[in-house]
Amino acid sequence: MITTKDLTKVYRSRGRDVLALDSVDLHVQEGEVFGVVGTSGAGKSTLIRCVNLLERPTSGTVTVDGVELTALSGSEQRAGRELREARRRIGMVFQHFNLLSSRTVQQNVELPLEIIGLDRHDRRRKAAELLDLVGLADKAGSYPGQLSGGQKQRVGIARALAGDPKVLLSDEATSALDPETTRSILQLLRDLNQQLGLTVLLITHEMDVIKSVCDSAALMRGGKVVESGRLTDLLADGHSRIARDLFPLGDFGSGQADRTVLEITFQGDAPAQPFVSQLARTYQIDINILGAAVETIAGRLVGRMRVELPGSHTDNVVPIGYLRQQGLQVDVLDLSNGVAA
Amino acid sequence: MTWERMQELMWPATWETLGMVGIAGLATLVIGLPLGLLLVLTDKGGLLQNVAVNRVLGVIVNVGRSIPFIILIVAVIPFTKLFTGTSLGWQAATVPLAIGAIPFFARLVETALREVDGGLIEALKAMGAGTGAIVRKTLLPESLPSLVSAVTTTLIALIGYSTMAGVVGGGGLGDLAVRYGYQRFETAFMWVIVAELVIIVTVLQLLGDLTARRLSRRGDYRSPLSLFRPRKAAKAAPRAEKTEAVEEDLVSSP
C-alpha cells in the first residue's frame, strides 16, 4: 500500500548537510498497522512527512496505493493539482491535533470536504457520520478549546477520515496524551483499521504503542531503518532489537562462569506446556527463573522467560536441545554484555 | 469662549476627523491586507516563496514607515491632486494618511498571520488544499482576532496622524486644537478637544477589543462583556443545549 524506495532526505542548514533519511526502504501492506519507532531525531517524522510529500525527498520514490507521488509535480511549498488530489486520499493525524480554533468540531471535520468541493448538505451528513464513528456526536457544536486532548485527537481522526482515505498517517498521535487516553485512541485506530480496512502508518517513540496496535514495525536510528518486519516474525528472531525492547526483562544480576542464562520465547499455545518443570524433572537440574513476562502482541499471546541453569553452555547442550524440540525459541545469553550470543 | 461657540467649531471638525480616518482606514484595509498577506506568503518557506518580490515589498514597506508623516503630506501633494483633484481640505488629507498607514498596517497584518500555527497550514496541505484554500480557510479566519486588533491600532494611529493634516488645510480636531488652543491661547478649548479625542480613541479601542475577544475561540474564554454575545439561532440540536448551558452560566455569574 505504501512503498518507499531508497528514500533520502538531506537538509541544508548553514552550509552543512544533515542526512535526515538515509535510503529508507519501507513496505506497508494493505490493511495493516505499521509502526515506525525510534528516538527523537531518528528521522521518523521526516519519513512520515515524505510519504505525503509535505517534505520532498532529495531522492528516492514514494508510492501510495499504486500512485508514485514523487513523480507528481510541485515544490515543497506548493503542490501540483495531481498531488493535491492524491493527498485527499491520504488521511493524517498530528501530535498537536492541528484543529482550527475558529471552527466548531463539526466545521473542522467538514473542512476537508469543503476542499474537495462537497455541497453543504452532504458535508453535514458525512461529518455527523464521522463524529458518530469516533464517539463525539454530542460535541459537534463545541469549539476545540472546550475539548480534552483525547477528544481533540478524536476530532483529528474524524477529520482525517473525511475524504474516505485508504491510508492514515499518524504523526505521534498519542504522544501528547496521558496513558489512559492513549489507550483509547489506539483502540480507536485499531477498530478503524479493522472496520474500514484502513492501512495505518504511525510513528512513535513509545514501544507500548507498537505493542498494543501494530502488526508490523520498523526501528529507525540515525535516518536509517535498522530493522523491520511483522512483529510475530521479529519476536521469533532472537537478535531483534524491537523484540528485545518490547520485552524489557531488566538486568539479571552478576554473571557467573559456571552458569548458563537462557532466554526462552514462546508464542501461541506453547505456554500451555509446563516446560520448566518438565525440564527439571527430565534432567534433574535446578532451574532458577530470573524474569518473565507475558504480553499480547499483535493479537497473539507472547511470552519470554529468562532462566538460569547450572553449568556452562557446553554442559547444557542437551537441555537446550530439549527445549528447542518443544517448539520454544531459546537464546543463550552471553553474561559479559547481556546480549544473545 | 462660550460652550455654544465651542460646539459650533467642534462638530464640523469631528466629522472631518472621522471622515479622514474612515476613508483612509478603508483604503488602508483594502491595500494593506493583501500587502501583509504577500509579505508572509512570499517569504522564505512561504506558500508562494519568492525572495525577490519579498525583498522589494519589504523595502517599500520600510521606506514608507520611515518617512516622517509631516514630510509625507507635502511630498505626495502631486499624487494627491491627481487622486482627489485638490491639494486642500480633509479630502486631500486622506491620501497621505492612507499612504502613511498602509505599510504600518501591512506589518501588523504580517505579524498577525505569522502567529497562525504552522501545524494548521501543514494539516491543510495534507488535506490537499491549495494556496487559496489555505489562505481563506486557515490563515485569515485563524488570525481574525489579531487582524481586528491590528485594524483598531491602525485606526487609532490614523487619528494621531490626522492631527497633522492641518498642514494641508485638512481641518479636523487636531488642527482645531492647534489653531485655537495653541495659537490663540484658548487653553480650556484645547483641553475640551483633547478630551473628545480621548473619548473617541477609548470607544474605538473598546469596540476593537470586544470584537477581537468575541472572535477568539481559543480556550473557553468568556469575556466580562459576553452578555452582548449574539444569541445565534441554534442550528443543530446539540448546539441548542450548549447555548442554553452558556446562558445559565451567565445568569448565575455575578
Coordinates of C-alpha atoms in Angstrom, one line a residue:
Chain A
M1 CA 0.0 0.0 0.0
I2 CA 2.8 2.3 0.9
T3 CA 6.3 1.7 -0.6
T4 CA 9.3 3.9 -0.3
K5 CA 12.4 3.1 -2.3
D6 CA 15.8 4.4 -1.5
L7 CA 14.2 7.4 0.2
T8 CA 16.9 10.0 1.1
K9 CA 16.4 13.5 2.5
V10 CA 19.2 15.9 3.0
Y11 CA 18.6 19.2 4.9
R12 CA 20.9 22.0 4.2
S13 CA 21.4 24.3 7.1
R14 CA 24.1 27.0 7.3
G15 CA 26.2 25.3 4.6
R16 CA 26.1 22.0 6.4
D17 CA 24.3 19.0 5.1
V18 CA 22.3 16.9 7.5
L19 CA 21.2 13.5 6.4
A20 CA 17.7 13.0 7.8
L21 CA 16.8 10.0 5.8
D22 CA 19.4 7.6 4.5
S23 CA 18.0 5.3 1.7
V24 CA 14.9 4.1 3.5
D25 CA 13.0 1.2 2.0
L26 CA 9.6 0.7 3.6
H27 CA 6.8 -1.7 2.7
V28 CA 3.5 -1.3 4.3
Q29 CA 1.0 -4.0 3.4
E30 CA -2.6 -3.2 2.7
G31 CA -4.8 -3.3 5.8
E32 CA -2.0 -3.5 8.3
V33 CA -1.0 -1.2 11.1
F34 CA 2.7 -0.4 10.6
G35 CA 4.6 1.4 13.4
V36 CA 7.9 3.2 13.0
V37 CA 9.7 3.6 16.3
G38 CA 12.8 5.5 17.2
T39 CA 14.2 8.2 19.4
S40 CA 13.7 11.8 18.5
G41 CA 16.0 12.9 15.8
A42 CA 16.0 9.4 14.2
G43 CA 14.2 10.7 11.2
K44 CA 10.8 9.2 11.7
S45 CA 9.0 12.5 11.5
T46 CA 10.8 13.3 8.2
L47 CA 9.8 9.9 6.9
I48 CA 6.1 10.2 7.5
R49 CA 6.2 13.8 6.0
C50 CA 7.8 12.4 2.9
V51 CA 5.1 9.9 2.5
N52 CA 2.5 12.5 1.6
L53 CA 5.2 14.8 0.3
L54 CA 4.8 17.5 2.9
E55 CA 8.5 17.3 2.6
R56 CA 10.1 16.5 -0.8
P57 CA 12.7 13.7 -0.5
T58 CA 16.1 14.6 -2.0
S59 CA 16.0 11.3 -3.9
G60 CA 14.1 8.1 -4.0
T61 CA 10.4 7.3 -4.7
V62 CA 7.2 7.1 -2.7
T63 CA 4.3 5.1 -3.9
V64 CA 0.9 5.1 -2.2
D65 CA -1.9 2.9 -3.4
G66 CA -0.2 2.4 -6.8
V67 CA 0.4 6.1 -7.4
E68 CA 4.0 7.2 -7.5
L69 CA 3.7 10.5 -5.6
T70 CA 7.3 11.6 -6.2
A71 CA 6.6 11.7 -9.9
L72 CA 3.8 14.3 -9.5
S73 CA 4.7 17.9 -9.9
G74 CA 5.0 20.5 -7.3
S75 CA 7.6 22.1 -4.9
E76 CA 7.8 21.7 -1.2
Q77 CA 5.8 24.8 -0.7
R78 CA 3.2 24.3 -3.4
A79 CA 1.8 21.1 -4.6
G80 CA 0.5 20.5 -8.1
R81 CA -3.1 19.6 -8.8
E82 CA -2.5 15.9 -9.1
L83 CA -0.5 15.7 -5.9
R84 CA -3.2 17.6 -4.0
E85 CA -5.8 15.1 -5.3
A86 CA -3.6 12.2 -4.2
R87 CA -3.3 13.8 -0.7
R88 CA -7.1 13.9 -0.4
R89 CA -6.9 10.1 -0.3
I90 CA -4.3 10.0 2.5
G91 CA -5.5 11.0 5.9
M92 CA -3.2 12.4 8.5
V93 CA -3.4 13.0 12.2
F94 CA -0.9 15.1 14.2
Q95 CA 0.6 15.1 17.6
H96 CA -0.8 18.6 18.4
F97 CA -4.1 17.8 16.7
N98 CA -3.9 20.9 14.4
L99 CA -7.5 21.8 14.7
L100 CA -8.8 25.2 13.7
S101 CA -9.7 27.1 16.9
S102 CA -12.1 29.3 15.0
R103 CA -14.3 26.4 13.8
T104 CA -16.6 24.1 15.7
V105 CA -15.9 20.4 15.9
Q106 CA -18.4 19.8 13.1
Q107 CA -16.9 22.6 10.9
N108 CA -13.4 21.2 11.5
V109 CA -14.5 17.8 10.2
E110 CA -16.2 19.4 7.3
L111 CA -13.0 21.3 6.3
P112 CA -11.5 18.6 4.0
L113 CA -14.9 18.1 2.4
E114 CA -15.1 21.8 1.6
I115 CA -11.8 21.5 -0.1
I116 CA -13.0 18.5 -2.1
G117 CA -16.0 20.7 -3.0
L118 CA -18.8 18.7 -1.5
D119 CA -22.1 20.6 -1.1
R120 CA -23.3 21.7 2.3
H121 CA -25.9 19.0 2.8
D122 CA -23.5 16.2 2.0
R123 CA -20.8 17.7 4.2
R124 CA -23.1 17.8 7.2
R125 CA -24.3 14.3 6.7
K126 CA -20.7 13.0 6.3
A127 CA -19.4 15.0 9.3
A128 CA -22.2 13.7 11.5
E129 CA -21.4 10.1 10.5
L130 CA -17.7 10.5 11.2
L131 CA -18.3 12.2 14.6
D132 CA -20.6 9.3 15.4
L133 CA -17.8 6.9 14.4
V134 CA -15.3 8.4 16.7
G135 CA -17.8 8.8 19.5
L136 CA -18.1 12.5 19.6
A137 CA -21.6 13.0 18.1
D138 CA -22.6 15.1 21.2
K139 CA -19.7 17.6 20.7
A140 CA -20.5 18.7 17.2
G141 CA -21.2 22.3 18.2
S142 CA -18.3 22.7 20.7
Y143 CA -15.1 24.5 19.9
P144 CA -11.7 22.7 20.1
G145 CA -10.8 24.9 23.0
Q146 CA -13.6 23.3 25.0
L147 CA -12.4 19.7 24.5
S148 CA -9.9 17.5 26.2
G149 CA -6.8 16.2 24.5
G150 CA -8.3 12.9 23.7
Q151 CA -11.4 14.4 22.3
K152 CA -9.4 16.7 20.2
Q153 CA -7.5 13.8 18.7
R154 CA -10.8 12.0 18.0
V155 CA -11.8 15.1 16.0
G156 CA -8.5 15.0 14.3
I157 CA -9.1 11.4 13.3
A158 CA -12.6 12.1 12.1
R159 CA -11.3 14.9 10.0
A160 CA -8.6 12.7 8.6
L161 CA -11.2 10.1 7.6
A162 CA -13.4 12.7 5.8
G163 CA -12.0 12.0 2.4
D164 CA -12.6 8.2 2.7
P165 CA -8.8 7.6 2.7
K166 CA -7.3 4.1 2.3
V167 CA -4.3 5.2 4.2
L168 CA -4.0 7.0 7.5
L169 CA -0.7 8.6 8.6
S170 CA -0.3 9.2 12.3
D171 CA 2.4 11.5 13.4
E172 CA 2.9 10.8 17.1
A173 CA -0.8 11.0 17.5
T174 CA -0.8 9.9 21.1
S175 CA 2.4 11.5 22.4
A176 CA 0.7 14.5 23.9
L177 CA -1.9 12.3 25.7
D178 CA -2.0 10.6 29.1
P179 CA -1.7 6.8 29.2
E180 CA -5.4 6.1 29.5
T181 CA -6.4 8.4 26.7
T182 CA -3.5 7.0 24.6
R183 CA -5.0 3.5 25.1
S184 CA -8.5 4.6 23.9
I185 CA -7.1 6.5 20.9
L186 CA -5.0 3.4 19.9
Q187 CA -8.1 1.2 20.4
L188 CA -10.0 3.6 18.0
L189 CA -7.2 3.3 15.4
R190 CA -7.2 -0.4 15.7
D191 CA -11.0 -0.5 15.3
L192 CA -10.9 1.7 12.3
N193 CA -8.2 -0.5 10.8
Q194 CA -10.4 -3.5 11.2
Q195 CA -13.8 -2.0 10.4
L196 CA -12.7 0.1 7.4
G197 CA -9.8 -1.9 6.3
L198 CA -7.7 1.2 6.7
T199 CA -4.0 0.9 6.3
V200 CA -2.3 2.8 9.1
L201 CA 1.3 4.1 9.2
L202 CA 2.2 5.5 12.5
I203 CA 5.3 6.9 14.0
T204 CA 6.0 6.9 17.7
H205 CA 8.8 6.9 20.3
E206 CA 6.8 4.7 22.6
M207 CA 7.3 0.9 22.4
D208 CA 3.9 0.5 24.1
V209 CA 2.2 1.9 21.0
I210 CA 3.9 -0.6 18.8
K211 CA 3.0 -3.4 21.3
S212 CA -0.7 -2.6 21.5
V213 CA -1.7 -1.8 17.9
C214 CA 0.9 -2.7 15.3
D215 CA 1.1 -5.7 13.0
S216 CA 4.5 -4.7 11.7
A217 CA 7.2 -2.4 12.9
A218 CA 10.4 -0.7 11.8
L219 CA 13.1 0.6 14.0
M220 CA 14.8 3.8 12.9
R221 CA 18.2 5.1 14.0
G222 CA 20.2 7.9 12.5
G223 CA 18.0 8.2 9.5
K224 CA 18.1 4.5 8.7
V225 CA 15.7 1.7 9.1
V226 CA 17.8 -0.8 11.0
E227 CA 15.1 -3.4 11.4
S228 CA 11.6 -4.0 10.1
G229 CA 9.1 -6.8 9.7
R230 CA 6.0 -8.4 11.1
L231 CA 6.0 -8.4 14.9
T232 CA 5.4 -12.1 15.2
D233 CA 8.5 -12.7 12.9
L234 CA 10.6 -10.2 14.9
L235 CA 9.7 -11.9 18.1
A236 CA 10.8 -15.2 16.8
D237 CA 14.1 -13.7 15.9
G238 CA 16.4 -13.8 18.9
H239 CA 18.5 -10.9 17.6
S240 CA 15.7 -8.5 17.0
R241 CA 16.2 -5.1 18.8
I242 CA 12.5 -4.4 18.5
A243 CA 11.6 -7.7 20.1
R244 CA 14.0 -7.1 22.9
D245 CA 12.6 -3.6 23.5
L246 CA 9.1 -4.9 23.5
F247 CA 10.1 -7.2 26.3
P248 CA 12.4 -5.5 28.7
L249 CA 13.2 -8.1 31.3
G250 CA 15.7 -5.9 33.0
D251 CA 19.1 -6.7 34.4
F252 CA 19.7 -10.1 35.6
G253 CA 22.4 -9.8 38.2
S254 CA 26.1 -10.6 38.1
G255 CA 27.1 -13.3 35.7
Q256 CA 28.9 -16.4 36.9
A257 CA 31.2 -18.6 34.8
D258 CA 29.6 -21.8 35.8
R259 CA 26.0 -20.7 35.0
T260 CA 24.1 -20.6 31.7
V261 CA 21.4 -18.0 31.2
L262 CA 18.8 -18.8 28.6
E263 CA 16.1 -16.6 27.2
I264 CA 13.1 -18.6 26.2
T265 CA 10.5 -17.0 23.9
F266 CA 7.2 -18.7 23.3
Q267 CA 4.2 -17.7 21.1
G268 CA 0.7 -19.0 20.8
D269 CA 0.0 -22.3 22.6
A270 CA 3.5 -23.1 23.7
P271 CA 3.0 -21.8 27.3
A272 CA 0.3 -24.4 27.8
Q273 CA 3.1 -27.0 28.4
P274 CA 4.7 -26.9 31.8
F275 CA 8.2 -26.9 30.2
V276 CA 10.1 -25.7 33.2
S277 CA 9.1 -28.5 35.5
Q278 CA 9.4 -31.0 32.7
L279 CA 12.9 -29.8 32.1
A280 CA 13.8 -30.0 35.8
R281 CA 12.4 -33.5 36.2
T282 CA 13.8 -34.9 33.0
Y283 CA 17.3 -33.7 33.5
Q284 CA 17.4 -33.4 37.3
I285 CA 18.6 -29.8 37.2
D286 CA 17.8 -26.8 39.4
I287 CA 16.3 -24.0 37.3
N288 CA 16.3 -20.5 38.5
I289 CA 13.8 -18.1 36.9
L290 CA 15.3 -14.7 36.7
G291 CA 12.5 -12.9 34.9
A292 CA 9.4 -13.5 32.8
A293 CA 6.7 -11.6 31.0
V294 CA 3.7 -12.5 29.0
E295 CA 2.0 -10.0 26.7
T296 CA -0.5 -9.9 23.9
I297 CA 1.3 -8.5 20.8
A298 CA -0.5 -8.1 17.5
G299 CA -3.3 -10.2 18.9
R300 CA -1.1 -13.1 19.9
L301 CA 0.0 -14.3 23.3
V302 CA 3.7 -14.0 23.5
G303 CA 5.9 -14.7 26.5
R304 CA 9.5 -14.5 27.4
M305 CA 11.3 -16.1 30.3
R306 CA 14.9 -15.8 31.4
V307 CA 16.2 -18.8 33.3
E308 CA 19.5 -19.8 34.8
L309 CA 20.8 -23.3 34.6
P310 CA 23.8 -24.6 36.5
G311 CA 27.0 -25.4 34.5
S312 CA 28.5 -23.8 31.4
H313 CA 27.0 -23.7 27.9
T314 CA 28.6 -26.9 26.9
D315 CA 27.2 -28.7 29.9
N316 CA 23.7 -27.7 28.9
V317 CA 23.6 -28.6 25.2
V318 CA 21.1 -31.4 25.8
P319 CA 18.6 -29.5 27.9
I320 CA 18.7 -26.6 25.4
G321 CA 18.1 -29.1 22.6
Y322 CA 15.1 -30.5 24.5
L323 CA 13.6 -27.0 24.9
R324 CA 14.0 -26.3 21.2
Q325 CA 12.3 -29.6 20.5
Q326 CA 9.2 -28.3 22.4
G327 CA 8.9 -25.6 19.8
L328 CA 10.3 -22.9 22.0
Q329 CA 12.8 -20.4 20.9
V330 CA 15.9 -20.4 23.0
D331 CA 18.7 -17.9 23.1
V332 CA 21.8 -18.4 25.2
L333 CA 22.8 -15.1 26.7
D334 CA 26.4 -14.0 26.9
L335 CA 26.7 -12.9 30.5
S336 CA 29.5 -10.4 29.9
N337 CA 27.4 -8.0 27.8
G338 CA 23.9 -9.2 28.2
V339 CA 23.1 -9.8 24.6
A340 CA 22.2 -13.0 22.9
A341 CA 25.3 -14.9 21.9
Chain B
M1 CA -15.1 81.2 24.5
T2 CA -18.7 80.0 25.2
W3 CA -19.7 76.3 25.1
E4 CA -22.1 77.1 22.2
R5 CA -19.2 78.5 20.2
M6 CA -17.0 75.6 21.1
Q7 CA -19.7 73.2 19.9
E8 CA -20.1 75.2 16.7
L9 CA -16.4 74.7 15.9
M10 CA -16.1 71.1 17.2
W11 CA -18.9 69.3 15.3
P12 CA -17.6 70.0 11.8
A13 CA -14.1 69.3 12.9
T14 CA -15.2 66.0 14.5
W15 CA -16.9 65.0 11.2
E16 CA -13.7 66.0 9.3
T17 CA -11.6 63.8 11.5
L18 CA -14.0 60.9 11.3
G19 CA -14.2 61.3 7.5
M20 CA -10.5 61.4 7.1
V21 CA -9.8 58.5 9.4
G22 CA -12.7 56.5 8.0
I23 CA -11.8 56.8 4.3
A24 CA -8.1 56.5 4.9
G25 CA -8.8 53.5 7.1
L26 CA -10.9 51.8 4.5
A27 CA -8.2 52.3 1.8
T28 CA -5.6 51.0 4.3
L29 CA -7.6 47.9 4.9
V30 CA -8.1 47.2 1.2
I31 CA -4.5 47.7 0.2
G32 CA -2.7 46.8 3.4
L33 CA -4.3 43.4 4.0
P34 CA -3.2 41.9 0.7
L35 CA 0.2 43.6 1.1
G36 CA 0.7 42.0 4.5
L37 CA -0.5 38.7 3.1
L38 CA 2.0 38.9 0.3
L39 CA 4.8 39.7 2.8
V40 CA 4.0 36.4 4.6
L41 CA 3.4 34.2 1.5
T42 CA 6.4 35.3 -0.5
D43 CA 8.8 34.9 2.4
K44 CA 11.3 32.1 2.6
G45 CA 9.4 28.9 3.3
G46 CA 6.1 30.7 2.5
L47 CA 3.4 29.2 0.3
L48 CA 4.3 31.5 -2.6
Q49 CA 8.0 31.7 -1.8
N50 CA 9.6 34.4 -4.0
V51 CA 12.6 36.1 -2.3
A52 CA 12.9 38.9 -4.9
V53 CA 9.3 40.0 -4.5
N54 CA 9.5 39.7 -0.8
R55 CA 12.6 41.9 -0.6
V56 CA 11.1 44.6 -2.8
L57 CA 7.9 44.6 -0.8
G58 CA 9.9 44.7 2.4
V59 CA 11.9 47.7 1.2
I60 CA 8.8 49.6 0.1
V61 CA 7.1 49.0 3.5
N62 CA 10.2 50.0 5.4
V63 CA 10.7 53.2 3.4
G64 CA 7.0 54.0 3.8
R65 CA 7.3 53.6 7.6
S66 CA 10.5 55.7 7.9
I67 CA 9.2 58.9 6.2
P68 CA 8.0 61.3 8.9
F69 CA 4.3 61.9 8.3
I70 CA 4.6 65.7 8.0
I71 CA 7.1 65.3 5.2
L72 CA 4.9 62.6 3.5
I73 CA 2.0 65.0 3.4
V74 CA 4.0 67.6 1.4
A75 CA 5.8 65.0 -0.7
V76 CA 2.7 63.4 -2.0
I77 CA 0.9 66.6 -2.9
P78 CA 1.1 66.0 -6.7
F79 CA -0.2 62.5 -6.3
T80 CA -3.0 63.8 -4.0
K81 CA -4.0 66.3 -6.7
L82 CA -4.1 63.5 -9.3
F83 CA -6.3 61.5 -7.0
T84 CA -8.7 63.9 -5.4
G85 CA -8.4 66.9 -7.8
T86 CA -7.4 69.1 -4.9
S87 CA -4.5 69.5 -2.6
L88 CA -6.5 71.1 0.2
G89 CA -9.2 70.1 2.6
W90 CA -9.8 66.9 4.6
Q91 CA -10.5 65.0 1.4
A92 CA -6.9 65.8 0.3
A93 CA -5.6 64.6 3.7
T94 CA -7.0 61.1 3.2
V95 CA -4.4 60.3 0.5
P96 CA -1.2 60.9 2.6
L97 CA -3.0 59.3 5.6
A98 CA -3.7 56.2 3.7
I99 CA -0.2 56.1 2.3
G100 CA 1.3 56.5 5.7
A101 CA -0.9 53.9 7.3
I102 CA -0.7 51.2 4.6
P103 CA 2.9 50.0 5.4
F104 CA 2.1 50.2 9.2
F105 CA -1.0 48.1 8.8
A106 CA 0.8 45.7 6.4
R107 CA 3.4 44.9 9.1
L108 CA 0.7 44.4 11.7
V109 CA -1.1 42.0 9.3
E110 CA 2.2 40.2 8.7
T111 CA 2.7 39.7 12.5
A112 CA -0.9 38.5 12.9
L113 CA -0.6 36.0 10.1
R114 CA 2.7 34.7 11.4
E115 CA 1.0 33.8 14.7
V116 CA -1.0 31.2 12.9
D117 CA 0.3 27.8 13.9
G118 CA 2.4 26.3 11.1
G119 CA 0.8 22.9 12.0
L120 CA -2.5 24.2 10.8
I121 CA -1.1 25.0 7.4
E122 CA 0.6 21.6 7.3
A123 CA -2.8 20.0 8.1
L124 CA -4.5 21.9 5.3
K125 CA -1.7 20.9 2.9
A126 CA -2.1 17.3 4.0
M127 CA -5.8 17.5 3.1
G128 CA -4.9 18.5 -0.4
A129 CA -5.7 22.2 -0.1
G130 CA -4.1 24.7 -2.5
T131 CA -2.7 28.1 -1.5
G132 CA -6.0 29.9 -2.0
A133 CA -7.9 27.5 0.3
I134 CA -5.1 27.7 2.9
V135 CA -5.4 31.5 3.0
R136 CA -9.2 31.5 3.0
K137 CA -9.8 28.7 5.4
T138 CA -6.9 28.9 7.8
L139 CA -4.7 32.0 7.7
L140 CA -7.4 34.6 7.6
P141 CA -10.0 33.0 9.9
E142 CA -7.5 31.9 12.5
S143 CA -5.8 35.3 12.7
L144 CA -9.1 37.2 12.6
P145 CA -8.9 38.3 16.3
S146 CA -5.4 39.6 15.8
L147 CA -6.4 41.3 12.5
V148 CA -9.2 43.1 14.2
S149 CA -6.7 44.3 16.8
A150 CA -4.5 45.4 14.0
V151 CA -7.3 47.4 12.5
T152 CA -8.0 49.0 15.8
T153 CA -4.4 50.0 16.3
T154 CA -4.2 51.4 12.8
L155 CA -7.4 53.5 13.2
I156 CA -6.1 55.0 16.4
A157 CA -2.7 55.7 14.8
L158 CA -4.6 57.4 11.9
I159 CA -6.4 59.7 14.4
G160 CA -3.0 60.6 15.6
Y161 CA -1.7 61.3 12.1
S162 CA -4.8 63.2 11.2
T163 CA -4.0 65.9 13.7
M164 CA -1.1 66.9 11.4
A165 CA -3.4 67.2 8.4
G166 CA -3.8 70.9 9.3
V167 CA -0.7 71.4 7.2
V168 CA -2.7 70.9 4.0
G169 CA -5.8 72.7 5.4
G170 CA -7.2 69.3 6.3
G171 CA -9.0 70.6 9.3
G172 CA -10.2 68.1 11.9
L173 CA -9.9 68.1 15.7
G174 CA -6.2 68.2 15.9
D175 CA -6.0 71.2 13.6
L176 CA -8.7 72.9 15.7
A177 CA -6.7 72.3 18.9
V178 CA -3.6 73.7 17.4
R179 CA -5.2 76.8 15.9
Y180 CA -7.4 77.8 18.8
G181 CA -5.8 76.2 21.8
Y182 CA -2.1 76.7 21.0
Q183 CA -2.0 79.7 18.7
R184 CA -4.9 81.7 20.3
F185 CA -4.2 80.6 23.9
E186 CA -7.7 79.1 24.3
T187 CA -6.3 76.6 26.8
A188 CA -9.7 75.5 28.0
F189 CA -10.9 74.8 24.5
M190 CA -7.8 72.8 23.8
W191 CA -8.4 70.5 26.7
V192 CA -12.0 70.1 25.6
I193 CA -10.8 68.9 22.2
V194 CA -8.2 66.6 23.8
A195 CA -11.0 65.2 26.0
E196 CA -13.1 64.5 22.9
L197 CA -10.1 62.8 21.2
V198 CA -9.6 60.7 24.3
I199 CA -13.2 59.6 24.2
I200 CA -13.1 58.7 20.5
V201 CA -9.9 56.7 21.0
T202 CA -11.2 54.9 24.1
V203 CA -14.5 54.0 22.4
L204 CA -12.6 52.7 19.3
Q205 CA -10.3 50.6 21.5
L206 CA -13.1 49.1 23.5
L207 CA -15.1 48.2 20.4
G208 CA -12.0 46.7 18.8
D209 CA -11.1 44.7 22.0
L210 CA -14.7 43.5 22.3
T211 CA -14.8 42.3 18.7
A212 CA -11.4 40.6 18.9
R213 CA -12.5 38.8 22.0
R214 CA -15.7 37.7 20.6
L215 CA -14.0 36.2 17.6
S216 CA -11.4 34.5 19.7
R217 CA -12.3 30.9 20.3
R218 CA -9.1 29.8 21.9
G219 CA -9.9 28.1 25.1
D220 CA -13.3 28.7 26.5
Y221 CA -12.6 32.3 27.2
R222 CA -15.6 34.2 28.4
S223 CA -15.4 38.0 28.2
P224 CA -16.8 40.0 31.0
L225 CA -18.9 41.6 28.4
S226 CA -20.2 38.3 26.9
L227 CA -23.8 39.3 27.7
F228 CA -23.5 41.1 24.4
R229 CA -22.9 37.8 22.6
P230 CA -25.4 37.4 19.9
R231 CA -27.7 34.5 20.7
K232 CA -27.5 32.7 17.4
A233 CA -30.4 30.6 16.5
A234 CA -29.4 27.0 17.3
K235 CA -28.6 25.2 14.0
A236 CA -28.4 21.7 15.3
A237 CA -30.0 20.1 18.4
P238 CA -26.8 19.5 20.3
R239 CA -25.8 23.1 19.7
A240 CA -29.0 24.3 21.3
E241 CA -28.2 22.5 24.5
K242 CA -24.8 24.1 24.5
T243 CA -26.2 27.6 24.1
E244 CA -28.6 27.1 27.0
A245 CA -25.8 26.0 29.2
V246 CA -23.8 29.1 28.5
E247 CA -26.8 31.3 29.2
E248 CA -27.4 29.6 32.5
D249 CA -23.8 30.2 33.5
L250 CA -24.1 33.9 32.6
V251 CA -27.2 34.3 34.8
S252 CA -25.6 32.6 37.8
S253 CA -22.3 34.6 37.5
P254 CA -22.2 37.8 39.5

